[in-house]
Tab-separated table of C-alpha atoms in Angstrom:
chain	number	residue	atom	x	y	z
A	1	MET	CA	54.745	81.366	36.606
A	2	SER	CA	52.011	83.918	36.016
A	3	ARG	CA	52.324	87.547	37.106
A	4	THR	CA	49.252	87.257	39.323
A	5	PHE	CA	50.719	84.271	41.209
A	6	THR	CA	54.013	86.144	41.724
A	7	LEU	CA	52.242	89.169	43.223
A	8	MET	CA	50.271	86.909	45.567
A	9	LEU	CA	53.480	85.215	46.739
A	10	LEU	CA	55.149	88.563	47.517
A	11	MET	CA	52.134	89.715	49.548
A	12	ILE	CA	52.246	86.506	51.600
A	13	LEU	CA	55.970	87.007	52.335
A	14	LEU	CA	55.402	90.604	53.486
A	15	VAL	CA	52.683	89.475	55.868
A	16	VAL	CA	54.971	86.796	57.322
A	17	VAL	CA	57.863	89.257	57.766
A	18	ASN	CA	55.656	91.833	59.451
A	19	ALA	CA	54.212	89.179	61.735
A	20	THR	CA	57.622	87.933	62.933
A	21	SER	CA	59.835	91.053	63.036
A	22	GLN	CA	59.916	93.509	65.958
A	23	SER	CA	61.517	96.899	66.427
A	24	ILE	CA	62.097	99.501	69.108
A	25	GLU	CA	61.115	102.942	68.030
A	26	ARG	CA	63.610	105.768	68.444
A	27	GLN	CA	63.231	107.339	71.843
A	28	VAL	CA	64.274	110.598	73.445
A	29	ILE	CA	67.010	109.778	75.968
A	30	GLY	CA	66.321	111.161	79.433
A	31	SER	CA	69.181	112.377	81.630
A	32	ALA	CA	67.675	110.537	84.609
A	33	GLY	CA	67.463	107.225	82.753
A	34	THR	CA	64.737	105.615	80.633
A	35	THR	CA	62.899	102.327	80.192
A	36	LEU	CA	62.336	101.151	76.622
A	37	SER	CA	60.082	98.243	75.671
A	38	ASN	CA	58.679	96.644	72.534
A	39	ALA	CA	56.316	94.430	74.551
A	40	THR	CA	58.795	91.563	74.360
A	41	VAL	CA	62.134	93.112	75.313
A	42	THR	CA	62.524	95.719	78.094
A	43	LEU	CA	65.686	97.788	78.449
A	44	ASP	CA	66.427	99.836	81.579
A	45	PHE	CA	69.363	102.196	81.638
A	46	THR	CA	70.785	105.280	83.297
A	47	ILE	CA	73.303	107.680	81.914
A	48	GLY	CA	75.345	110.620	83.027
A	49	GLU	CA	75.586	113.946	81.286
A	50	PRO	CA	76.330	114.676	77.643
A	51	VAL	CA	79.954	115.758	77.203
A	52	ILE	CA	80.533	118.356	74.543
A	53	THR	CA	84.156	119.039	75.387
A	54	THR	CA	87.166	116.850	75.972
A	55	ILE	CA	87.782	115.691	79.569
A	56	THR	CA	91.152	114.487	80.801
A	57	ASN	CA	92.760	113.548	84.108
A	58	GLY	CA	96.237	113.992	82.681
A	59	THR	CA	96.522	110.379	81.534
A	60	ALA	CA	93.214	109.304	79.953
A	61	ILE	CA	91.150	111.433	77.563
A	62	VAL	CA	87.381	111.125	77.118
A	63	SER	CA	85.801	112.799	74.114
A	64	GLN	CA	82.172	113.572	73.278
A	65	GLY	CA	79.370	111.234	74.293
A	66	PHE	CA	77.382	110.354	77.367
A	67	HIS	CA	79.510	109.928	80.499
A	68	GLN	CA	79.323	110.413	84.214
A	69	GLY	CA	79.233	114.018	85.324
A	70	SER	CA	82.903	114.101	86.324
A	71	LEU	CA	85.973	112.130	85.381
A	72	MET	CA	88.216	110.870	88.147
A	73	LEU	CA	90.524	107.930	87.580
A	74	ALA	CA	92.131	106.700	90.795
A	75	ILE	CA	95.859	107.173	91.110
A	76	LYS	CA	97.754	104.150	92.388
A	77	VAL	CA	100.840	103.911	94.564
A	78	ASN	CA	102.860	101.033	96.027
A	79	PRO	CA	104.980	102.320	98.929
A	80	VAL	CA	107.635	99.972	100.305
A	81	VAL	CA	108.758	100.712	103.861
A	82	PHE	CA	110.283	98.992	106.883
A	83	LEU	CA	109.480	99.677	110.523
A	84	GLN	CA	112.579	99.483	112.692
A	85	GLY	CA	110.805	97.758	115.591
A	86	PRO	CA	109.750	94.530	113.847
A	87	ALA	CA	112.944	94.559	111.731
A	88	LEU	CA	115.014	93.998	114.875
A	89	ASN	CA	115.914	90.432	115.901
A	90	PRO	CA	114.356	88.771	112.830
A	91	ASN	CA	113.274	85.149	112.806
A	92	SER	CA	116.052	82.735	111.909
A	93	GLY	CA	116.210	82.224	108.153
A	94	GLU	CA	113.973	85.266	107.550
A	95	GLU	CA	116.523	88.010	108.030
A	96	SER	CA	115.199	89.984	105.054
A	97	LEU	CA	111.679	90.161	106.499
A	98	MET	CA	110.104	91.997	109.401
A	99	ARG	CA	108.592	89.960	112.209
A	100	ASP	CA	104.816	89.542	112.295
A	101	ASP	CA	104.513	88.786	116.025
A	102	LEU	CA	101.357	90.905	116.387
A	103	ARG	CA	99.590	88.938	113.663
A	104	VAL	CA	100.750	85.571	114.993
A	105	ALA	CA	99.360	86.470	118.433
A	106	SER	CA	96.091	87.724	116.850
A	107	TYR	CA	96.672	91.211	118.283
A	108	ILE	CA	96.226	93.221	115.078
A	109	PRO	CA	92.755	94.828	115.204
A	110	ASN	CA	90.339	94.401	112.300
A	111	THR	CA	89.612	98.134	112.409
A	112	SER	CA	92.402	100.557	111.567
A	113	PRO	CA	93.699	102.609	114.516
A	114	TYR	CA	93.789	105.663	112.244
A	115	ILE	CA	91.120	108.246	111.536
A	116	ASP	CA	89.460	106.554	108.540
A	117	GLY	CA	88.684	103.378	110.507
A	118	LEU	CA	89.040	101.017	107.533
A	119	VAL	CA	88.238	97.370	108.251
A	120	VAL	CA	90.145	94.242	107.230
A	121	ASP	CA	88.601	90.792	107.035
A	122	ASN	CA	89.981	88.157	109.407
A	123	SER	CA	90.993	85.967	106.474
A	124	ILE	CA	93.597	88.553	105.368
A	125	LEU	CA	95.310	88.239	108.747
A	126	THR	CA	95.821	84.493	108.271
A	127	THR	CA	98.261	84.952	105.383
A	128	THR	CA	101.778	83.783	106.228
A	129	GLY	CA	105.202	84.270	104.644
A	130	ALA	CA	106.492	87.424	102.967
A	131	ASN	CA	102.980	88.819	102.458
A	132	ALA	CA	101.875	88.350	106.058
A	133	ILE	CA	100.643	91.536	107.729
A	134	VAL	CA	102.918	93.294	110.241
A	135	ASP	CA	100.623	96.167	111.242
A	136	TRP	CA	98.457	99.034	110.044
A	137	VAL	CA	100.140	102.163	108.642
A	138	PHE	CA	98.773	105.478	107.373
A	139	VAL	CA	99.588	107.024	103.973
A	140	GLU	CA	99.091	110.681	103.061
A	141	LEU	CA	99.191	112.536	99.763
A	142	ARG	CA	100.269	116.132	100.261
A	143	ASP	CA	100.017	119.120	97.968
A	144	ALA	CA	102.970	119.596	95.629
A	145	THR	CA	103.184	123.316	96.377
A	146	THR	CA	102.233	123.377	100.066
A	147	ASN	CA	103.476	120.186	101.668
A	148	THR	CA	101.646	120.902	104.922
A	149	THR	CA	98.344	120.468	103.093
A	150	ILE	CA	97.006	116.904	103.097
A	151	VAL	CA	95.113	116.241	99.877
A	152	ASP	CA	94.075	112.667	100.651
A	153	SER	CA	94.938	109.864	103.042
A	154	GLN	CA	94.089	106.291	103.933
A	155	SER	CA	95.075	103.363	106.108
A	156	GLY	CA	97.093	100.549	104.582
A	157	LEU	CA	98.414	97.153	105.629
A	158	LEU	CA	102.173	96.662	105.898
A	159	GLN	CA	103.450	93.282	104.753
A	160	ARG	CA	106.591	91.594	106.088
A	161	ASP	CA	108.506	92.361	102.881
A	162	GLY	CA	107.682	96.079	103.174
A	163	ASP	CA	104.824	96.416	100.691
A	164	ILE	CA	101.905	98.573	101.791
A	165	VAL	CA	98.657	97.196	100.375
A	166	GLY	CA	94.941	97.832	100.629
A	167	VAL	CA	92.547	96.130	103.023
A	168	ASP	CA	92.147	93.204	100.621
A	169	GLY	CA	95.747	92.326	101.461
A	170	VAL	CA	96.826	92.405	97.816
A	171	SER	CA	95.955	95.571	95.906
A	172	ASP	CA	98.017	98.731	95.561
A	173	LEU	CA	96.673	101.783	97.355
A	174	GLU	CA	94.241	103.869	95.304
A	175	PHE	CA	93.320	107.519	95.819
A	176	ASP	CA	90.465	109.270	94.004
A	177	GLN	CA	92.622	112.179	92.916
A	178	PRO	CA	93.699	113.458	89.489
A	179	ALA	CA	97.078	112.462	88.132
A	180	GLY	CA	99.755	114.920	89.187
A	181	ASN	CA	102.598	115.564	91.599
A	182	TYR	CA	102.250	114.807	95.304
A	183	PHE	CA	104.419	114.452	98.374
A	184	VAL	CA	103.850	110.997	99.851
A	185	ALA	CA	104.044	110.635	103.643
A	186	ILE	CA	104.022	107.408	105.679
A	187	LYS	CA	103.007	107.295	109.344
A	188	HIS	CA	102.868	104.650	112.067
A	189	ARG	CA	101.393	104.839	115.543
A	190	ASN	CA	104.707	104.489	117.442
A	191	HIS	CA	107.363	105.083	114.770
A	192	LEU	CA	108.360	108.495	113.443
A	193	GLY	CA	106.669	109.422	110.173
A	194	MET	CA	108.528	110.278	106.975
A	195	MET	CA	107.835	111.850	103.598
A	196	THR	CA	109.339	111.980	100.117
A	197	SER	CA	111.837	114.819	99.741
A	198	THR	CA	110.121	115.993	96.562
A	199	ALA	CA	106.691	115.782	95.006
A	200	ILE	CA	106.287	112.536	93.060
A	201	SER	CA	104.398	112.138	89.782
A	202	LEU	CA	101.439	109.798	90.349
A	203	SER	CA	98.847	108.484	87.907
A	204	SER	CA	96.462	105.593	87.309
A	205	THR	CA	99.530	103.489	86.526
A	206	THR	CA	100.940	102.174	89.813
A	207	THR	CA	104.003	104.057	91.050
A	208	ALA	CA	106.381	102.051	93.258
A	209	LEU	CA	108.075	104.071	96.009
A	210	ASP	CA	110.782	102.088	97.789
A	211	PHE	CA	111.819	103.991	100.913
A	212	THR	CA	114.036	101.138	102.119
A	213	ASP	CA	116.835	101.145	99.548
A	214	GLY	CA	117.520	104.858	99.113
A	215	SER	CA	115.879	105.080	95.683
A	216	VAL	CA	113.294	107.373	97.295
A	217	THR	CA	114.914	110.128	99.329
A	218	THR	CA	113.174	111.428	102.435
A	219	TYR	CA	112.356	114.934	103.563
A	220	GLY	CA	114.531	116.435	106.300
A	221	THR	CA	117.611	115.011	108.038
A	222	ASN	CA	118.047	111.391	109.142
A	223	ALA	CA	114.345	110.682	108.676
A	224	GLN	CA	115.097	106.947	108.733
A	225	THR	CA	117.572	104.649	110.464
A	226	THR	CA	119.686	101.586	109.693
A	227	ILE	CA	120.276	100.695	113.362
A	228	GLY	CA	119.605	96.966	113.737
A	229	THR	CA	117.986	96.600	110.308
A	230	PRO	CA	118.987	94.173	107.516
A	231	THR	CA	122.050	95.243	105.557
A	232	GLY	CA	121.246	98.046	103.139
A	233	VAL	CA	117.740	98.590	104.532
A	234	SER	CA	116.522	101.890	105.967
A	235	ALA	CA	113.556	101.884	108.338
A	236	MET	CA	111.288	104.291	110.175
A	237	TRP	CA	112.542	105.185	113.661
A	238	ALA	CA	110.899	103.239	116.506
A	239	GLY	CA	110.348	104.798	119.921
A	240	ASP	CA	107.467	107.297	119.873
A	241	ALA	CA	105.669	105.800	122.868
A	242	ASN	CA	103.616	108.895	123.735
A	243	ASP	CA	102.683	109.848	120.163
A	244	ASP	CA	104.210	113.327	120.254
A	245	SER	CA	106.268	112.910	117.051
A	246	LYS	CA	109.489	112.818	119.094
A	247	ILE	CA	111.730	110.203	120.705
A	248	ASN	CA	113.429	111.138	123.978
A	249	LEU	CA	114.675	109.530	127.185
A	250	ILE	CA	114.602	112.409	129.621
A	251	GLY	CA	112.618	115.607	130.081
A	252	SER	CA	108.879	116.031	130.310
A	253	PRO	CA	107.207	114.295	128.639
A	254	ASN	CA	109.491	111.471	127.519
A	255	ASP	CA	108.980	108.034	126.005
A	256	ASN	CA	110.887	106.182	128.705
A	257	ARG	CA	108.443	107.504	131.326
A	258	GLU	CA	105.451	106.648	129.144
A	259	ILE	CA	106.479	102.984	128.884
A	260	THR	CA	107.256	102.799	132.596
A	261	ASP	CA	103.929	104.338	133.597
A	262	VAL	CA	101.925	101.998	131.392
A	263	ILE	CA	103.664	98.916	132.788
A	264	LEU	CA	103.611	99.928	136.464
A	265	ASN	CA	99.964	101.008	136.288
A	266	ASP	CA	98.646	98.028	134.366
A	267	PRO	CA	95.671	96.562	136.297
A	268	LEU	CA	97.228	93.092	136.120
A	269	ASN	CA	100.527	94.297	137.602
A	270	ILE	CA	99.122	94.188	141.143
A	271	PHE	CA	102.557	94.320	142.798
A	272	GLY	CA	103.901	97.147	140.598
A	273	LEU	CA	106.795	95.052	139.292
A	274	TYR	CA	109.283	96.602	136.858
A	275	GLY	CA	109.772	93.151	135.369
A	276	PHE	CA	106.096	92.908	134.419
A	277	SER	CA	105.250	92.870	130.700
A	278	VAL	CA	102.076	94.212	129.113
A	279	ALA	CA	100.798	91.967	126.338
A	280	GLY	CA	98.641	93.051	123.418
A	281	TYR	CA	98.349	95.778	120.801
A	282	THR	CA	99.789	98.698	122.763
A	283	GLN	CA	101.291	102.082	121.930
A	284	VAL	CA	104.332	101.368	124.135
A	285	ASP	CA	105.338	98.132	122.373
A	286	MET	CA	108.219	99.665	120.429
A	287	ASN	CA	109.486	96.519	118.709
A	288	LEU	CA	105.974	95.170	117.941
A	289	SER	CA	106.722	91.935	119.772
A	290	GLY	CA	103.329	91.881	121.445
A	291	ASP	CA	104.913	92.448	124.880
A	292	ALA	CA	105.910	95.833	126.288
A	293	GLN	CA	108.812	95.584	128.759
A	294	ILE	CA	111.058	97.870	130.810
A	295	ILE	CA	113.765	95.349	131.660
A	296	GLY	CA	115.005	92.098	130.178
A	297	THR	CA	116.450	91.178	126.792
A	298	ASN	CA	115.265	93.351	123.896
A	299	ASN	CA	113.131	95.533	126.166
A	300	ASP	CA	111.436	98.608	124.731
A	301	VAL	CA	113.284	101.201	126.787
A	302	ARG	CA	116.614	99.766	125.590
A	303	LEU	CA	115.498	100.253	121.996
A	304	ILE	CA	114.851	103.952	122.648
A	305	ASN	CA	118.154	104.287	124.496
A	306	ASP	CA	120.079	102.781	121.565
A	307	ASN	CA	118.332	105.017	119.048
A	308	ILE	CA	119.078	108.171	121.051
A	309	LEU	CA	122.761	107.427	121.662
A	310	ASN	CA	123.445	106.155	118.126
A	311	ASN	CA	121.557	108.790	116.177
A	312	PRO	CA	123.941	110.286	113.566
A	313	SER	CA	122.936	113.792	114.641
A	314	ASN	CA	123.759	113.112	118.307
A	315	ILE	CA	127.483	113.670	117.801
A	316	PHE	CA	128.212	113.968	121.548
A	317	GLY	CA	126.157	110.916	122.573
A	318	LEU	CA	123.882	112.884	124.884
A	319	TYR	CA	121.069	111.112	126.768
A	320	GLY	CA	119.111	114.346	126.546
A	321	PHE	CA	119.129	114.303	122.744
A	322	THR	CA	115.724	114.248	121.010
A	323	ILE	CA	114.946	112.596	117.686
A	324	THR	CA	112.299	114.706	115.958
A	325	GLU	CA	109.967	113.464	113.249
A	326	GLN	CA	110.974	114.899	109.860
A	327	LEU	CA	107.514	115.827	108.626
A	328	PRO	CA	106.390	119.382	107.882
A	329	GLU	CA	103.822	120.215	110.532
A	330	VAL	CA	100.222	120.216	109.412
A	331	VAL	CA	98.395	123.203	110.871
A	332	SER	CA	94.799	122.356	111.735
A	333	SER	CA	91.916	124.605	110.691
A	334	LYS	CA	91.267	125.359	114.378
A	335	GLN	CA	94.867	126.413	114.907
A	336	MET	CA	94.729	128.600	111.799
A	337	ALA	CA	91.562	130.247	113.128
A	338	ARG	CA	93.242	130.892	116.482
A	339	ASP	CA	96.319	132.326	114.776
A	340	LYS	CA	94.163	134.663	112.697
A	341	ALA	CA	92.273	135.786	115.790
A	342	LEU	CA	95.531	136.474	117.642
A	343	LEU	CA	96.920	138.359	114.651
A	344	ALA	CA	93.759	140.465	114.405
A	345	LYS	CA	93.940	141.225	118.118
A	346	ALA	CA	97.620	142.201	117.819
A	347	LYS	CA	96.832	144.574	114.944
A	348	SER	CA	93.997	146.095	116.944
A	349	LEU	CA	96.288	146.728	119.924
A	350	THR	CA	98.918	148.273	117.623
A	351	LYS	CA	96.374	150.706	116.214
A	352	GLU	CA	95.224	151.717	119.698
A	353	GLN	CA	98.797	152.466	120.714
């Protein structure tokens, strides 16, 4: 093969390669995102900020490169709790599960009764068995140093076996907070709230907190009860009909009177009968049966009466005994402002004297 022919062949190959190959020229990356194109392929992308130092949330570490402006991996928690009300008089053959009477009667609202107003799809409330939904609950993360400071909170769904899950009916609860130590508090609309006795280490790896078997100790004294619950199971006290974080039979106000007033003043109770029952999702339905009652078997006033007289701290069996929620009181910003104003006024008066 002659040298001239070889050179001609190489030139033809170069032309073919140049005609068929494509390339994207190096571009300057914009912090707001950029579109790159070579007339055939278009690439759209956005990025965060360049990281020149190491970022960590205590569990994961992200080194240099382009990332979102802040790093926050959700911490996950799986609380397990029982409510005393639906744990009483369990269904035959299901003694280890709470009743789901509210769900069966379609009384559980799709929107949470708590401040965040989370919404659950109707399909989640059709689940039966151990994972059926009993009611909404509210979970708080509190500061490890100041346990009256709520760092984060959200509504959750309580299953019959005690698991608290997210609104998808399956997932563990997630909080967009850095890994660290937190007090975990559980609340319910007509049961007394409770909290871990110590700050618990939480991270992006799910932490199980079983309040029912004693493996997680609670803050305060007798924060839970075993009255009427399955053997070896502790549950949150039922009986807070007027939502004042206390359970009492006498005095003003008291939960007995709250239940009585609701039943006697119900628009459908036209004759003011004490034997009338109020059906639905009500604050005064202590055992979550779907019917609030003053008299009759398993009535709601009897539940409160039993809790008062059998409370371990009520050593003299007094009807006037009060069961107080064992949660450190959260002082609102308005209350703090009022306290500061009163303190300032007191100091001013002292100076004048």
